[in-house]
Tab-separated table of C-alpha atoms in Angstrom:
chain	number	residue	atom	x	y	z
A	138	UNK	CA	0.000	0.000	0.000
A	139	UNK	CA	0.999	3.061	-0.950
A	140	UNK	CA	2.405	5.526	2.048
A	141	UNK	CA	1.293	9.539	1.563
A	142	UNK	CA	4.079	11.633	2.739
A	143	UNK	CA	3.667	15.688	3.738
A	144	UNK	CA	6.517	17.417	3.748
A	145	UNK	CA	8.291	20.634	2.076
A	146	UNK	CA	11.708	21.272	0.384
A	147	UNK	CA	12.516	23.668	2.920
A	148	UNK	CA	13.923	27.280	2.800
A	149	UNK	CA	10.643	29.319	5.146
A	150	UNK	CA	10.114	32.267	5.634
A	151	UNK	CA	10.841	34.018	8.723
A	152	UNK	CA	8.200	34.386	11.389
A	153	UNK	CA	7.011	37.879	11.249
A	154	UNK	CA	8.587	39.296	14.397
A	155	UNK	CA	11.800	37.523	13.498
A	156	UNK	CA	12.068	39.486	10.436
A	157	UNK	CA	11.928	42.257	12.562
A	158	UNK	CA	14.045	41.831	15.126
A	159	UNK	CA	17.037	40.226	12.434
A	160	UNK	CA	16.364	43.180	10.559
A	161	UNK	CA	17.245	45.627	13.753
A	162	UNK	CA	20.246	43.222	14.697
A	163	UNK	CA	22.088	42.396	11.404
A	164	UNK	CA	21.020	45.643	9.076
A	165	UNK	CA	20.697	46.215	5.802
A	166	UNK	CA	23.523	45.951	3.874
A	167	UNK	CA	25.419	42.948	1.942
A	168	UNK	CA	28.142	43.008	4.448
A	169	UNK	CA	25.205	42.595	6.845
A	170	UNK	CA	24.297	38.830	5.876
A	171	UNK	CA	24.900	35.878	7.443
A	172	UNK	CA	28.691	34.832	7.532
A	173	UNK	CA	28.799	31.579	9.853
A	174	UNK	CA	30.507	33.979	12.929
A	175	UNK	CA	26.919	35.525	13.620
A	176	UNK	CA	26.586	37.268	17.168
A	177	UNK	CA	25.027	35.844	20.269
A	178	UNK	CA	21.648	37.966	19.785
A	179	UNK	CA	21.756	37.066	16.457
A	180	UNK	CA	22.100	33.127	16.969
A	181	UNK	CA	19.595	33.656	19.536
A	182	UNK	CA	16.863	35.216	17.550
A	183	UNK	CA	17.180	32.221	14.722
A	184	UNK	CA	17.186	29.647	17.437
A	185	UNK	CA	14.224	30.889	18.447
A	186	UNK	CA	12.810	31.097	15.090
A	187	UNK	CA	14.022	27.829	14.485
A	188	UNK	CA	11.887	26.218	17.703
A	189	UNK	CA	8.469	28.303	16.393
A	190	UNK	CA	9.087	26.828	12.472
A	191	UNK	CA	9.483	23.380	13.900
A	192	UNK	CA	6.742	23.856	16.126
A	193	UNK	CA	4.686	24.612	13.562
A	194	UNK	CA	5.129	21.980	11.311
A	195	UNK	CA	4.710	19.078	14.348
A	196	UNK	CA	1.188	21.358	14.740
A	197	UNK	CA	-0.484	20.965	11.337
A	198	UNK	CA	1.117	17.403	10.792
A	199	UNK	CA	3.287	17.249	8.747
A	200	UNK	CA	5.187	13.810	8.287
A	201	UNK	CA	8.474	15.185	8.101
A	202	UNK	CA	9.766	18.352	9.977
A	203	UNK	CA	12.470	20.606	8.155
A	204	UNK	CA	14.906	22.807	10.006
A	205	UNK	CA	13.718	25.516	7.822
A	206	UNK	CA	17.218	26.895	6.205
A	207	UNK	CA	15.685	30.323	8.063
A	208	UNK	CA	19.613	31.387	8.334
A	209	UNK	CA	20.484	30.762	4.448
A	210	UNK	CA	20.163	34.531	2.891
A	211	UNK	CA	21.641	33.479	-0.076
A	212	UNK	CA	19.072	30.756	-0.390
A	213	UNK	CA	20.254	27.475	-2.298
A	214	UNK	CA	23.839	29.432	-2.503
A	215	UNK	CA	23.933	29.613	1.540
A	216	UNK	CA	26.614	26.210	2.130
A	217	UNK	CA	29.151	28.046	-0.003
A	218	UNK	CA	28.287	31.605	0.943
A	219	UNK	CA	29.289	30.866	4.635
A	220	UNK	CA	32.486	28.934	3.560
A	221	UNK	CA	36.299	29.927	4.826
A	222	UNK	CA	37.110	28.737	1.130
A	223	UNK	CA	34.664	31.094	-0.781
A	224	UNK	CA	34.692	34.991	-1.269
A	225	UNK	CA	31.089	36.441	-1.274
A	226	UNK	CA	31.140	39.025	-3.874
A	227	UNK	CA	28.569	41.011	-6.167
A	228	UNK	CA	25.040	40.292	-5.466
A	229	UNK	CA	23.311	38.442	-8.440
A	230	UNK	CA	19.834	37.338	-9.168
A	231	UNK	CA	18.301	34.362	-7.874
A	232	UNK	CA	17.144	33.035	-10.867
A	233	UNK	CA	14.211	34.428	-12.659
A	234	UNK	CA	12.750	36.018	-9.414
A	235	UNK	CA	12.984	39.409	-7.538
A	236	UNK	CA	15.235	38.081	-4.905
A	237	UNK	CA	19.268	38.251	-4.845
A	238	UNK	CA	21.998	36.148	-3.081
A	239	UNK	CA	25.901	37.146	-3.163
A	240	UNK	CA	27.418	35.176	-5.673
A	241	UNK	CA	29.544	32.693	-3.851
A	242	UNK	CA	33.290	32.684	-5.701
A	243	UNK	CA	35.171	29.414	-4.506
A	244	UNK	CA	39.042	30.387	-4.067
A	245	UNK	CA	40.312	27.410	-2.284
A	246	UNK	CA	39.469	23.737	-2.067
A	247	UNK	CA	36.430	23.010	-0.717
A	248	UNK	CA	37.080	21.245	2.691
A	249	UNK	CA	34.632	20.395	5.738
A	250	UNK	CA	32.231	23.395	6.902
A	251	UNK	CA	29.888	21.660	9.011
A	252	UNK	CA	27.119	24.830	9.154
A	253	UNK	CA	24.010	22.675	7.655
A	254	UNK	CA	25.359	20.059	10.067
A	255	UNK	CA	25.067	22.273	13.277
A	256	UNK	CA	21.797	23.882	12.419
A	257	UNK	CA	20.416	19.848	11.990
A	258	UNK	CA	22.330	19.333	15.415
A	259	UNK	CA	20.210	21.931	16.604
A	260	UNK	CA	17.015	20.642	15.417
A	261	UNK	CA	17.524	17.451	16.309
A	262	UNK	CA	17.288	18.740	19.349
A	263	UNK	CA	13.755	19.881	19.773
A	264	UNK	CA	12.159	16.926	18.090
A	265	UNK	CA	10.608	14.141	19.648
A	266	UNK	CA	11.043	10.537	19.169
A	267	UNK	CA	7.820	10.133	16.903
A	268	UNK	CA	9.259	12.834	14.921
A	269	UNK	CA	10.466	12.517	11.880
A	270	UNK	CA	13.742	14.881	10.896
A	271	UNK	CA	13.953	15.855	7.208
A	272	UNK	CA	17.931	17.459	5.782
A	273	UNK	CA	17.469	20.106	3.015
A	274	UNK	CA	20.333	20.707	0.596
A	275	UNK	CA	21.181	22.403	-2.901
A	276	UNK	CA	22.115	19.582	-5.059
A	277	UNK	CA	25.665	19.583	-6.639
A	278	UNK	CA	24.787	20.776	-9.792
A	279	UNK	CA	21.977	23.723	-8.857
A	280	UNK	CA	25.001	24.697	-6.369
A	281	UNK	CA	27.856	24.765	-9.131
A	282	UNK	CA	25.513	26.306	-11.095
A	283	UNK	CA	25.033	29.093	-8.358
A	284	UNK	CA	28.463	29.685	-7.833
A	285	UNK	CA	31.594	31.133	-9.665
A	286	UNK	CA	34.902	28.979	-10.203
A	287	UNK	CA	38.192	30.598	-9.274
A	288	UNK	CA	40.152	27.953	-8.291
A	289	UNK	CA	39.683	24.807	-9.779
A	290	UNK	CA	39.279	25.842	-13.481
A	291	UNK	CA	37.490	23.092	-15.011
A	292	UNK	CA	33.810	22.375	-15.292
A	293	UNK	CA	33.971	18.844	-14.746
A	294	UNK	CA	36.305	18.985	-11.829
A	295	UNK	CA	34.328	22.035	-10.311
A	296	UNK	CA	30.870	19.968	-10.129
A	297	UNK	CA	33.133	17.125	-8.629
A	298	UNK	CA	34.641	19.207	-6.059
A	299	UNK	CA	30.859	20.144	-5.336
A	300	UNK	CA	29.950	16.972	-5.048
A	301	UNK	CA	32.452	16.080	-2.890
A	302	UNK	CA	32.075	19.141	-0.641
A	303	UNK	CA	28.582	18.353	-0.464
A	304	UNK	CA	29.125	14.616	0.766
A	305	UNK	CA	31.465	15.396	3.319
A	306	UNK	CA	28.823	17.882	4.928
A	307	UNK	CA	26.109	15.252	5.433
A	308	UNK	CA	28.392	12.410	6.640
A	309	UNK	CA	28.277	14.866	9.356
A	310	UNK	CA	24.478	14.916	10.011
A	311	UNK	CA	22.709	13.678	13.224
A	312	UNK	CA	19.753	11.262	12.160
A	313	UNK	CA	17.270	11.571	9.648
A	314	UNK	CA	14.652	10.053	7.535
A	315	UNK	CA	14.418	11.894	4.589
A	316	UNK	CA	16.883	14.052	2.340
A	317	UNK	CA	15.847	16.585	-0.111
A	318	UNK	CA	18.412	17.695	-3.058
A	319	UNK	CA	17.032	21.183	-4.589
A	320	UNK	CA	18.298	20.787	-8.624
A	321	UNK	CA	15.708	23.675	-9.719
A	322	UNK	CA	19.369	24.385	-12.040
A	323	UNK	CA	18.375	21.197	-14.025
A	324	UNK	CA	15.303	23.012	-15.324
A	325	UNK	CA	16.621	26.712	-15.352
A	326	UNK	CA	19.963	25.934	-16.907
A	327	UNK	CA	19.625	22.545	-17.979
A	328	UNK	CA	23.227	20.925	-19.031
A	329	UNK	CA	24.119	20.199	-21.904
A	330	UNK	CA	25.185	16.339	-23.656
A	331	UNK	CA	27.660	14.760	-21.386
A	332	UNK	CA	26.996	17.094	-18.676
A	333	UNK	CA	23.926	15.568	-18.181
A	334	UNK	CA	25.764	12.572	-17.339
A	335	UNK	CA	27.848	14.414	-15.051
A	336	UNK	CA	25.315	15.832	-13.045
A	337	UNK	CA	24.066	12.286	-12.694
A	338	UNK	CA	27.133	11.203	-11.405
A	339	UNK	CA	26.969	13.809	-9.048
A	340	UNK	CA	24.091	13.059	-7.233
A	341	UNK	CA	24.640	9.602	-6.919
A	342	UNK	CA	27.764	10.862	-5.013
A	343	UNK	CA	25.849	13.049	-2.393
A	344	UNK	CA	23.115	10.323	-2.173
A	345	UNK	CA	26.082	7.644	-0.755
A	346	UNK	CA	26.380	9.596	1.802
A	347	UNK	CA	23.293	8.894	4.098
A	348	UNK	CA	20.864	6.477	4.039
A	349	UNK	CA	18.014	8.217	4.252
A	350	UNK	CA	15.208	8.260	1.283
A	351	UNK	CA	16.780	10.610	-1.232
A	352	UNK	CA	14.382	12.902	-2.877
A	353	UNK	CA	15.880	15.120	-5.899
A	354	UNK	CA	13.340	17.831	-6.201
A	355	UNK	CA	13.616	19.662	-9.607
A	356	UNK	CA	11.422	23.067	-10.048
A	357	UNK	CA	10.133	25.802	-11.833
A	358	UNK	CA	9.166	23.597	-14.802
A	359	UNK	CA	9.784	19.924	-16.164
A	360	UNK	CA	13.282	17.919	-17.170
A	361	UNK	CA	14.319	17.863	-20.552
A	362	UNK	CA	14.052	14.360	-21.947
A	363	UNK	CA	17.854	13.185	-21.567
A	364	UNK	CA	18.404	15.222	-18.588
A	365	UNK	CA	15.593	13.031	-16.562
A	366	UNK	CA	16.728	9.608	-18.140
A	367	UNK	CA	20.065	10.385	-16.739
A	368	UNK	CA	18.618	11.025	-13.206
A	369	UNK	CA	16.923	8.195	-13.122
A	370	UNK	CA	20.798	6.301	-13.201
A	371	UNK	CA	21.116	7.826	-9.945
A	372	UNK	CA	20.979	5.657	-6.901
A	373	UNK	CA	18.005	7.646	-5.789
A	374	UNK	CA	14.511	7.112	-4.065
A	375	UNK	CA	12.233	10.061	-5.441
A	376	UNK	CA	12.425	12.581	-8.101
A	377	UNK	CA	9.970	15.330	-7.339
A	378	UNK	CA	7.880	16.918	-10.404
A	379	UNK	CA	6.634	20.680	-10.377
A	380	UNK	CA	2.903	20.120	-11.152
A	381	UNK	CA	2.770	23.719	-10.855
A	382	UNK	CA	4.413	24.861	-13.504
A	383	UNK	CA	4.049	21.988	-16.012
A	384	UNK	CA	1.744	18.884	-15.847
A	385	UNK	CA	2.650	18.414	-19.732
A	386	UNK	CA	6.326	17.413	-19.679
A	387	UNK	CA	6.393	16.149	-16.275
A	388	UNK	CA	3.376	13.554	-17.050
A	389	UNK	CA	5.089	12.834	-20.405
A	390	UNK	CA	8.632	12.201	-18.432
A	391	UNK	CA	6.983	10.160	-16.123
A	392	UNK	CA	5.061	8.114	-19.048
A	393	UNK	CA	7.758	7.751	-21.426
A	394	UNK	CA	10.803	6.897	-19.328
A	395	UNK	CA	9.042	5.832	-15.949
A	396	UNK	CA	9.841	7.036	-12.401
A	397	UNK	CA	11.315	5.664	-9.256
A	398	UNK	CA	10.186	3.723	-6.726
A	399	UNK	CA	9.063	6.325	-4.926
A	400	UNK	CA	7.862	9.999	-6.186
A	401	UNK	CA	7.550	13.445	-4.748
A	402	UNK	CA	4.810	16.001	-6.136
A	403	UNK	CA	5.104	19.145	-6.231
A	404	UNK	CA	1.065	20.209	-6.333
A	405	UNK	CA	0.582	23.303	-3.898
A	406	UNK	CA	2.152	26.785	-5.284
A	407	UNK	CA	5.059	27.421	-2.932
A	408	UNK	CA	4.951	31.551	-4.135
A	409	UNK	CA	1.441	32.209	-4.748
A	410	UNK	CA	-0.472	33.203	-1.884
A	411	UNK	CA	-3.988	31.692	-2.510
A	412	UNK	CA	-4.466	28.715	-0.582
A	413	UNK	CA	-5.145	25.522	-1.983
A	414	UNK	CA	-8.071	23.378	-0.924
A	415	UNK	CA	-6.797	19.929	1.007
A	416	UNK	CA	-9.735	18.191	-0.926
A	417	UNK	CA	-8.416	19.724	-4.152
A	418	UNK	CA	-4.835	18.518	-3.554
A	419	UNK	CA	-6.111	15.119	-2.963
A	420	UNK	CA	-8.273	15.139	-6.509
A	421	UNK	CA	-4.448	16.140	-8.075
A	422	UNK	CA	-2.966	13.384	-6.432
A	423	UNK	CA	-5.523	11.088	-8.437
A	424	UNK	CA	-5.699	13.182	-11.721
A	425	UNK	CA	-1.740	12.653	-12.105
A	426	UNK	CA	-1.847	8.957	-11.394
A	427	UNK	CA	-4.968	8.669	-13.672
A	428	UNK	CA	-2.651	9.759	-16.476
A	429	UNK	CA	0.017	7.203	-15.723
A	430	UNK	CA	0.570	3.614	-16.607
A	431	UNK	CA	-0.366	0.854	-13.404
A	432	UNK	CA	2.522	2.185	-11.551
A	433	UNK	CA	2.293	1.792	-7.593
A	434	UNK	CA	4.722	4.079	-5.691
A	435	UNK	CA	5.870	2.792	-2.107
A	436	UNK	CA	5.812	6.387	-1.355
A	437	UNK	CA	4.315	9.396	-2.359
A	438	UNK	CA	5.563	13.090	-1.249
A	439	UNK	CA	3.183	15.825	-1.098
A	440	UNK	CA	4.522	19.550	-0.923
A	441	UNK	CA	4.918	22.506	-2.336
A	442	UNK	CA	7.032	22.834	-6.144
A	443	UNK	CA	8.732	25.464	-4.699
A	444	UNK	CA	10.481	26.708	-1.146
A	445	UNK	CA	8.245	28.715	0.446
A	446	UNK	CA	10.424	31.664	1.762
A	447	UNK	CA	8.463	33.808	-0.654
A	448	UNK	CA	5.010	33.561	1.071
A	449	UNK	CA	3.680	35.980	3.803
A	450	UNK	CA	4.454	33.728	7.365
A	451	UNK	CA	0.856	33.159	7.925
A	452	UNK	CA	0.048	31.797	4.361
A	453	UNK	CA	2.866	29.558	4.772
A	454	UNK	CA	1.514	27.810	8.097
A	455	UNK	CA	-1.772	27.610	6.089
A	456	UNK	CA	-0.311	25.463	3.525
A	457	UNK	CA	1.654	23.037	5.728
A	458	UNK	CA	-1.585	22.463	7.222
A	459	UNK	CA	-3.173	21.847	3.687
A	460	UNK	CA	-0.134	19.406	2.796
A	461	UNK	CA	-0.822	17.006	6.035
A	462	UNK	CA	-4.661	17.454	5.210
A	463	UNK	CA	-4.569	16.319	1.804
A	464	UNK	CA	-1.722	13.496	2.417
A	465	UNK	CA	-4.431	12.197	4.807
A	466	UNK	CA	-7.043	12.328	2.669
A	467	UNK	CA	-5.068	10.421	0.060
A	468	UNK	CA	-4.087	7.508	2.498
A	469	UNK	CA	-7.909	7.362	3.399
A	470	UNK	CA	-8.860	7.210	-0.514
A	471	UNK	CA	-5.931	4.613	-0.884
A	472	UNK	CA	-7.342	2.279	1.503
């Protein structure tokens, strides 16, 4: 029997009186961001924050519980950005979106950081034993994509050194059940013949290091053809599909070249503030598998296509609750 799974990729925003106070305590300018060597008020205010995001999530029910990356500025870019090997310089886009991150320029090997570590450590912490702990990462390729190369000088090598970086960080993680890779890179700057491969390669890499279900959540669209066959070499347990932004390709990936044994769906709008209906959710759940050969998935992931650091605080503790409604829903309609 199929098991219904709510969750998110991660990345919240900050609870309203958090922005606040951070905003007060750190200022306003690029020098201003976080750095890894914040203050004690500072660390204090996103511990705090921290406890209410978790809190929130064990409230509506959600089946996993994130940390909630509330420290990562630079979004996806944040495990470089804080990194004694990396130079934060000009502040670029964030890809097609009004928000910015520093672009992280690597100018030393890429050795042990341990900051996504700590802030697991951290909620680790707070959980119960019923809980279930969820790690959020950029995968390698999204995060070489991100960054800017000043010290390896090849492509190839870069992504590697990535990957590597990447693995070494989540050897260092306490316990958890689930990890999701953020590639939305894959579909915003999808790579090319033999980098495809590559990025394949890379992944597989990151996924050795845990075991934990491995979800690779792709967003903002649907995988070119080649670029989700290759995926699928990965030794992976999920590859998440933004319903949101394209039911087309991502039905026709999904029909053509199959799926894994598990999936994640992407069928709530992680930046649009109207809030789905937990009985709607449920009817996507069924229209996608409607569309699909007899395929049985051991698990299914319900969340949002997108993080959800763009929504207004209270519309994002709406929609956690929808996502643990509707994955209930679907496990009553299952059985």
């Amino acid at each position: 029997m199929t098991e219904y799974v709510s969750t998110t990729p991660g990345l919240f925003p900050l609870p309203d009186w958090a922005k606040d106070d951070l905003s007060d305590l750190k200022g306003h300018q690029k020098h201003d961001l976080i750095s890894g060597d914040e203050g004690e008020e500072i660390a204090a205010a996103y511990e705090e924050a921290r406890e209410e995001v978790i809190d929130v999530q064990r409230e509506a029910g959600l089946d996993r519980v994130a940390e909630g990356q509330l420290r990562w500025d630079d979004m996806l870019a944040h495990p470089l950005a804080v990194h004694d090997a990396v130079d934060t310089q000009g502040i670029v886009r964030y890809y097609d979106n009004n928000n910015f991150y520093r672009d992280p320029v690597v100018t030393d090997d890429l050795g042990f950081s341990g900051d996504v570590a700590g802030e697991l450590e951290a909620a680790a912490e707070l959980l119960d034993e019923d809980d279930s702990l969820q790690a959020v990462l950029p995968g390698p390729y999204s995060l070489a994509d991100l960054a800017t190369d000043d010290h390896y000088g090849d492509e190839a090598e870069f992504l590697a050194a990535i990957a590597d970086f990447l693995e070494g960080e989540i050897e260092a993680f306490p316990e958890h059940e689930t990890l999701f890779l953020l590639e939305p890179s894959l579909v915003e700057n999808a790579p090319d013949d033999g980098q495809d491969e590559r990025a394949s390669e890379a992944i597989d890499r990151v996924a050795s290091a845990t075991d934990a279900d491995i979800v690779v959540q792709p967003y903002w669209g649907a995988l070119e053809e080649k670029v989700y066959a290759h995926l699928l070499d990965a030794d992976i347990d999920a590859v998440g599909f933004d319903f949101v932004a394209n039911r087309e390709d991502n039905l026709y990936n999904i029909q053509e070249y199959g799926a894994a044994a598990d999936v994640s769906l992407g069928l709530a709008d992680g930046q649009n503030t109207l809030v789905e209906d937990p009985e709607a959710i449920r009817d996507r759940v069924e229209w996608v598998f409607d569309q699909l050969p007899v395929t049985e998935f051991e698990t299914v992931y319900l969340t949002t296509n997108t993080e959800t650091f763009y929504l207004p605080y209270a519309t994002f503790e709406e929609k956690l609750a929808v996502l643990a409604e509707a994955a209930d829903l679907a496990e009553v309609k299952a059985a």
